[in-house]
Coordinates of C-alpha atoms in Angstrom, one line a residue:
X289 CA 101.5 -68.5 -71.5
X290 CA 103.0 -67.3 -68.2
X291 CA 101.1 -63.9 -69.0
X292 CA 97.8 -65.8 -69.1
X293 CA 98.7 -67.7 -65.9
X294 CA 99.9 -64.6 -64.0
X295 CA 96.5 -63.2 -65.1
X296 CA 94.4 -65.9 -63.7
X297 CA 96.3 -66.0 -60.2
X298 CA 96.0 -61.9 -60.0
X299 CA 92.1 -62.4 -60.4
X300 CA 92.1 -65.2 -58.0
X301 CA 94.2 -62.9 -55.8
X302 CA 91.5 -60.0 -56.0
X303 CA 88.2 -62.7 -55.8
X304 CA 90.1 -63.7 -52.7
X305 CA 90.6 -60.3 -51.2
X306 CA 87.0 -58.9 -52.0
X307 CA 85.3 -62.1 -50.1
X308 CA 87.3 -61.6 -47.5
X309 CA 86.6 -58.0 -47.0
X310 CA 83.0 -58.8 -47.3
X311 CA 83.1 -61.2 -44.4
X312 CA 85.3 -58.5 -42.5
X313 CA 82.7 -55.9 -42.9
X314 CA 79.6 -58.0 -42.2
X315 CA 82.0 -59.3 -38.9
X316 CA 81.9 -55.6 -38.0
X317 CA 78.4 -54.6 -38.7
X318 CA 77.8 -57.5 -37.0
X319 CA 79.6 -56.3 -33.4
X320 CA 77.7 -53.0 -34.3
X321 CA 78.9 -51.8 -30.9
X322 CA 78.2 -54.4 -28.3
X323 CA 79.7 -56.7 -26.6
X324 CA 77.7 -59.8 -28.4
X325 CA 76.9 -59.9 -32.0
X326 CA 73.5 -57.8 -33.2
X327 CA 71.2 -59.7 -34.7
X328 CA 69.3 -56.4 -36.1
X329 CA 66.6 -57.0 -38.9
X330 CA 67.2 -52.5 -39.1
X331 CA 69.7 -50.5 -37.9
X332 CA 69.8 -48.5 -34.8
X333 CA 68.4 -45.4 -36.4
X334 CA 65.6 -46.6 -37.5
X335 CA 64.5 -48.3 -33.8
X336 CA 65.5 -45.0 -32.0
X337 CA 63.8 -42.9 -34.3
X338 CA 60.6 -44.8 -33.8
X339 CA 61.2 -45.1 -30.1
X340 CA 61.2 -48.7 -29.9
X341 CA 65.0 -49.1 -28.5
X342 CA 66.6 -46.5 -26.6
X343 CA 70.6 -46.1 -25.9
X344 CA 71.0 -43.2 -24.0
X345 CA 69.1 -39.8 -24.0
X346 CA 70.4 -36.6 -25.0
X347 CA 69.9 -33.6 -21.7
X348 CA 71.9 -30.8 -20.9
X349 CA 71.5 -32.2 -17.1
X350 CA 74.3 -34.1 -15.4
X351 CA 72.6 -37.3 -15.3
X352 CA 73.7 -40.6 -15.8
X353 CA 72.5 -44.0 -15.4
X354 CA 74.1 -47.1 -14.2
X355 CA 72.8 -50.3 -15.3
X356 CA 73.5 -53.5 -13.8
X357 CA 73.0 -57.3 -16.1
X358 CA 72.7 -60.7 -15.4
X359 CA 72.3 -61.1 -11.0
X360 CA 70.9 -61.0 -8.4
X361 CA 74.4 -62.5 -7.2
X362 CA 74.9 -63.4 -3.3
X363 CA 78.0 -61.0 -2.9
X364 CA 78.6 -59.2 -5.9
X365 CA 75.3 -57.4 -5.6
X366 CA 75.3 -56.8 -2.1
X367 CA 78.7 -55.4 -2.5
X368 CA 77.4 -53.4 -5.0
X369 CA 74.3 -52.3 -3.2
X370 CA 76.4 -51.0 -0.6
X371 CA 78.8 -48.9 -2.5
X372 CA 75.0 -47.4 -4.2
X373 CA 74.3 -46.3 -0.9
X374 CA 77.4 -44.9 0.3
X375 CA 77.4 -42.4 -2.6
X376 CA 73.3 -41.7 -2.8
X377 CA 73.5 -43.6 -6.2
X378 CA 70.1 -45.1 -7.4
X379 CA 70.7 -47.5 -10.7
X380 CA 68.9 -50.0 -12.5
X381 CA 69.3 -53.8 -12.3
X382 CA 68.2 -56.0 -15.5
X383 CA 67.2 -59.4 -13.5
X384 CA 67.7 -62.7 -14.8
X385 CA 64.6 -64.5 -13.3
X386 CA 66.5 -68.2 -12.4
X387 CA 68.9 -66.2 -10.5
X388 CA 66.4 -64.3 -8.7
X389 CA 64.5 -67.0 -7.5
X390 CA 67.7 -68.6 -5.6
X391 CA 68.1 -64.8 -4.2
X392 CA 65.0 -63.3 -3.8
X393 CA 66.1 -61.1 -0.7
X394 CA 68.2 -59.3 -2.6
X395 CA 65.7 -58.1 -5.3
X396 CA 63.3 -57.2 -2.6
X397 CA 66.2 -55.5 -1.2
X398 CA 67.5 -53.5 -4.5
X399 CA 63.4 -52.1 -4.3
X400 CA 64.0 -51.0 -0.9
X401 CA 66.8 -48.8 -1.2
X402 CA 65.1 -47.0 -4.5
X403 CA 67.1 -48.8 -7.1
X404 CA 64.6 -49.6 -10.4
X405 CA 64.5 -53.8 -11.5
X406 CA 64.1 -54.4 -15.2
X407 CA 63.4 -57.1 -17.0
X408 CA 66.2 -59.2 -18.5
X409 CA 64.6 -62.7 -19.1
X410 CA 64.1 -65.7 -17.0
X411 CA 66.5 -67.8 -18.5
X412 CA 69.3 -65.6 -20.3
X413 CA 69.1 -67.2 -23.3
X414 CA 70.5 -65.3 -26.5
X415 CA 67.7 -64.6 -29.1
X416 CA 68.5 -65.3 -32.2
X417 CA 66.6 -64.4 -35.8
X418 CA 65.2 -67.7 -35.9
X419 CA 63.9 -67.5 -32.3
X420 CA 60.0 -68.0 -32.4
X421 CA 57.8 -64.7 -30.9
X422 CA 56.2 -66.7 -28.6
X423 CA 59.4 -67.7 -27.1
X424 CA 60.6 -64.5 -26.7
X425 CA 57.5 -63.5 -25.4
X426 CA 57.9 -66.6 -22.6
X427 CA 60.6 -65.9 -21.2
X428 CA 59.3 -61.8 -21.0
X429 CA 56.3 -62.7 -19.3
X430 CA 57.7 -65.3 -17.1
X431 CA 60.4 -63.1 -15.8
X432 CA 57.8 -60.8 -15.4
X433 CA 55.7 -62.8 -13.1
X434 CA 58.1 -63.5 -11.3
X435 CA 59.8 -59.9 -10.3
X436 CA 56.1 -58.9 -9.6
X437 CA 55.6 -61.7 -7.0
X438 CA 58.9 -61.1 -5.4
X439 CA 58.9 -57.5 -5.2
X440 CA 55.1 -56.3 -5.7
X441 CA 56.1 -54.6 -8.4
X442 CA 55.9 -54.4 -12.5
X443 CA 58.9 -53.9 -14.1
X444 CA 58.4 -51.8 -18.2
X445 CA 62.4 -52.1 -18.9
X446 CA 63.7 -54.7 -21.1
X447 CA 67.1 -55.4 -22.1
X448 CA 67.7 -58.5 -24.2
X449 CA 70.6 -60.7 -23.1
X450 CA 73.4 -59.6 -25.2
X451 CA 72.2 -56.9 -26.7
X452 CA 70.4 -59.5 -29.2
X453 CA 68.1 -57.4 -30.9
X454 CA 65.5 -57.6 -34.1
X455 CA 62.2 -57.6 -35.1
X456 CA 60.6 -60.3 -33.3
X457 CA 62.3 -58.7 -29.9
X458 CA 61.3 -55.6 -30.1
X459 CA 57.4 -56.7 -31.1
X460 CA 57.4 -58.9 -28.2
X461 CA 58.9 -57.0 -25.8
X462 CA 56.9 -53.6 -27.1
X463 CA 53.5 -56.5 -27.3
X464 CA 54.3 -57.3 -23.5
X465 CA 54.2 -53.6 -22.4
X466 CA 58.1 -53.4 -22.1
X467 CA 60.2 -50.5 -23.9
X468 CA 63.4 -52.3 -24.6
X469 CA 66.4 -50.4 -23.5
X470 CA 70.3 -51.5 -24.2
X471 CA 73.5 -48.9 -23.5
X472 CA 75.7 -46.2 -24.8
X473 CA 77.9 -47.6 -27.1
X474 CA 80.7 -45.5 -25.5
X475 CA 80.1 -47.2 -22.2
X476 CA 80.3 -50.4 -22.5
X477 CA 82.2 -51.8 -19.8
X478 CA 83.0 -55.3 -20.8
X479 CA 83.0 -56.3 -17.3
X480 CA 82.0 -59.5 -17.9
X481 CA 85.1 -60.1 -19.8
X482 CA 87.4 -59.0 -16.8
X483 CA 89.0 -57.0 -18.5
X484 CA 90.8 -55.1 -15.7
X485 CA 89.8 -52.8 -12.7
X486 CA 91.7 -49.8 -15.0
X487 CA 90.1 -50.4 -18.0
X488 CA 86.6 -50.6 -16.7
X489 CA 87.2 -47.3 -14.4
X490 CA 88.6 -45.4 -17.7
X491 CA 86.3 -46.7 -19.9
X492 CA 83.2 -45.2 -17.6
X493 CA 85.1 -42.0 -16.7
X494 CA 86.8 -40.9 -20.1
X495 CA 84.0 -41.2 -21.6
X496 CA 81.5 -39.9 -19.4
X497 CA 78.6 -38.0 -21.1
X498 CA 75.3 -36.2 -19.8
X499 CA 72.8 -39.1 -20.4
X500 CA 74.4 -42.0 -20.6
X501 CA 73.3 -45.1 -19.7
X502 CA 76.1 -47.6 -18.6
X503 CA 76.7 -51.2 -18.8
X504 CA 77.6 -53.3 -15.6
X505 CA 77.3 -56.7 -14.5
X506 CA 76.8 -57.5 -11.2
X507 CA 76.9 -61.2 -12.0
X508 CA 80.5 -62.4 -13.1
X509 CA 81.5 -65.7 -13.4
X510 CA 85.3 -65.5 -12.8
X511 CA 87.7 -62.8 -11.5
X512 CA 84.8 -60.2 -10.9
X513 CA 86.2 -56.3 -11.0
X514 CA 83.0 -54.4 -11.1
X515 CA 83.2 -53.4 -7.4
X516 CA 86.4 -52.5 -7.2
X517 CA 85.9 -50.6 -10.1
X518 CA 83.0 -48.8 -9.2
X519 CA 85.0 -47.5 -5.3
X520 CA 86.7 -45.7 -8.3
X521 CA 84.1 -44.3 -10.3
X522 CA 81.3 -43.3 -7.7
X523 CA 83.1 -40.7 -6.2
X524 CA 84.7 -39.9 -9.4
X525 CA 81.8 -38.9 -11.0
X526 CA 80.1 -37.6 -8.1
X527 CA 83.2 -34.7 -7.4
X528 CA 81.7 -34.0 -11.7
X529 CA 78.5 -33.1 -10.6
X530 CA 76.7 -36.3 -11.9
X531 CA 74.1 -37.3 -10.1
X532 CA 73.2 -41.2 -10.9
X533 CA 69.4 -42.2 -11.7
X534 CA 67.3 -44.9 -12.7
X535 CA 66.7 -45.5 -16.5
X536 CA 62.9 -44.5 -16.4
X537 CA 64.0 -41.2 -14.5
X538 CA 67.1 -40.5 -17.4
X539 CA 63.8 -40.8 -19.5
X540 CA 61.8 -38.3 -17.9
X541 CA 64.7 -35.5 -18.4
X542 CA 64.3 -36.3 -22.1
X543 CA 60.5 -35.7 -22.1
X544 CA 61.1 -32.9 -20.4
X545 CA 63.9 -31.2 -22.7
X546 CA 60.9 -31.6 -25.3
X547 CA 58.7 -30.0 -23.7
X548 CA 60.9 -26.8 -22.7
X549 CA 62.0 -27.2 -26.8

């Protein structure tokens, strides 16, 4: 008897222990490297191999390309603009369209001083699977409309907010002329997290690669340490030999590796 019952709690044991490894395994597929869960329909090789996502691009040049989520905000931007121009650094800023309209100055002002805006939604909301196209597509287009009116110009980047990324995304942003671009997994900042001024400067700098695109914010709610990170980094990677560009420039240096290939 107590053979048959040790028998039946072992099995339990091991039922137990397989469903929770399943759920730990889909947890980490699920982070698949950014700071929010992925809501992928494929994985990441197939959307970069079709060129409907990109991460980063692989040059021999020392290039790299500093994104900024989530703003325009009043004085983390402008601190951040500043610091841009004290070190000839040109970077991209994914705009959140309720955010711009309070500060439209300052997205007038990022176009100015040669800095590329992108599109990152009107509202920030998170898309998930269920998420209707035509939503999507909404908040795309209104976004869209509005960086054009502000700033005269047309933005073609898209980054979902999140990193949220499937099917329906990808076909709307792709259906709305965008070409949807997120970050090197490597360089992910977590900024928005706070994580401290150290971690964000060695996350950037120990990792630093030749076409890399990295992940700011230059909206944080609380304890923002993305400028005083970035007094570190700038120079930093400047004394390398990087020389910081816009995402649709990083592109260019891959289109033209192919060519020279």
């Amino acid at each position: 008897m107590r053979s048959i019952y040790l028998k039946t709690f072992l099995m339990t044991l091991l039922a137990a222990s397989v469903s929770w490894g399943s759920i730990m395994t889909a947890s980490a597929e699920a982070q698949d490297g950014n700071h929010n869960s992925v809501l992928s329909d494929k994985g990441r090789d197939y959307y970069e191999a079709r060129g409907e996502i990109v991460w980063e691009v692989k040059t021999e040049e020392k290039v790299i390309a500093l994104t900024f989520d989530d703003g325009p905000n009043p004085v983390q931007t402008a601190q951040i603009l500043d610091l841009l121009k004290q070190y000839d650094a040109r970077a991209t800023f994914f705009v959140v369209g309720r955010r711009m309209e309070k500060f439209p100055d300052l997205a007038r002002r990022e176009v100015a001083e040669g800095h590329e805006l992108a599109n990152h939604t009107y509202s920030h909301r998170y898309f998930k699977k269920s998420t209707p196209i035509d939503q999507i597509r909404q908040e795309i287009v209104k976004n869209q409309q509005l960086i054009t009116s502000i700033t005269g110009q047309k933005p073609h980047l898209f980054r979902p907010p999140g990193g949220f990324y499937n099917d329906n995304v990808v076909k709307a942003s792709r259906d709305a002329g965008y070409l949807t671009v997120l970050w090197s997994w490597h360089q992910d900042t977590k900024d928005w997290s706070s994580p401290g001024v150290n971690k964000i400067v060695r996350k950037v700098l120990d990792n630093a690669r030749n076409g890399d695109i990295v992940l700011f914010h230059d909206h944080v709610e609380r304890n923002p340490q993305t400028v005083e990170a970035l007094k570190q980094i700038l120079p930093e990677l400047k004394q390398r030999g990087f020389r910081f560009v816009t995402v649709s420039e990083l592109l260019n240096f891959n289109k033209l590796e192919s060519v020279h290939n």
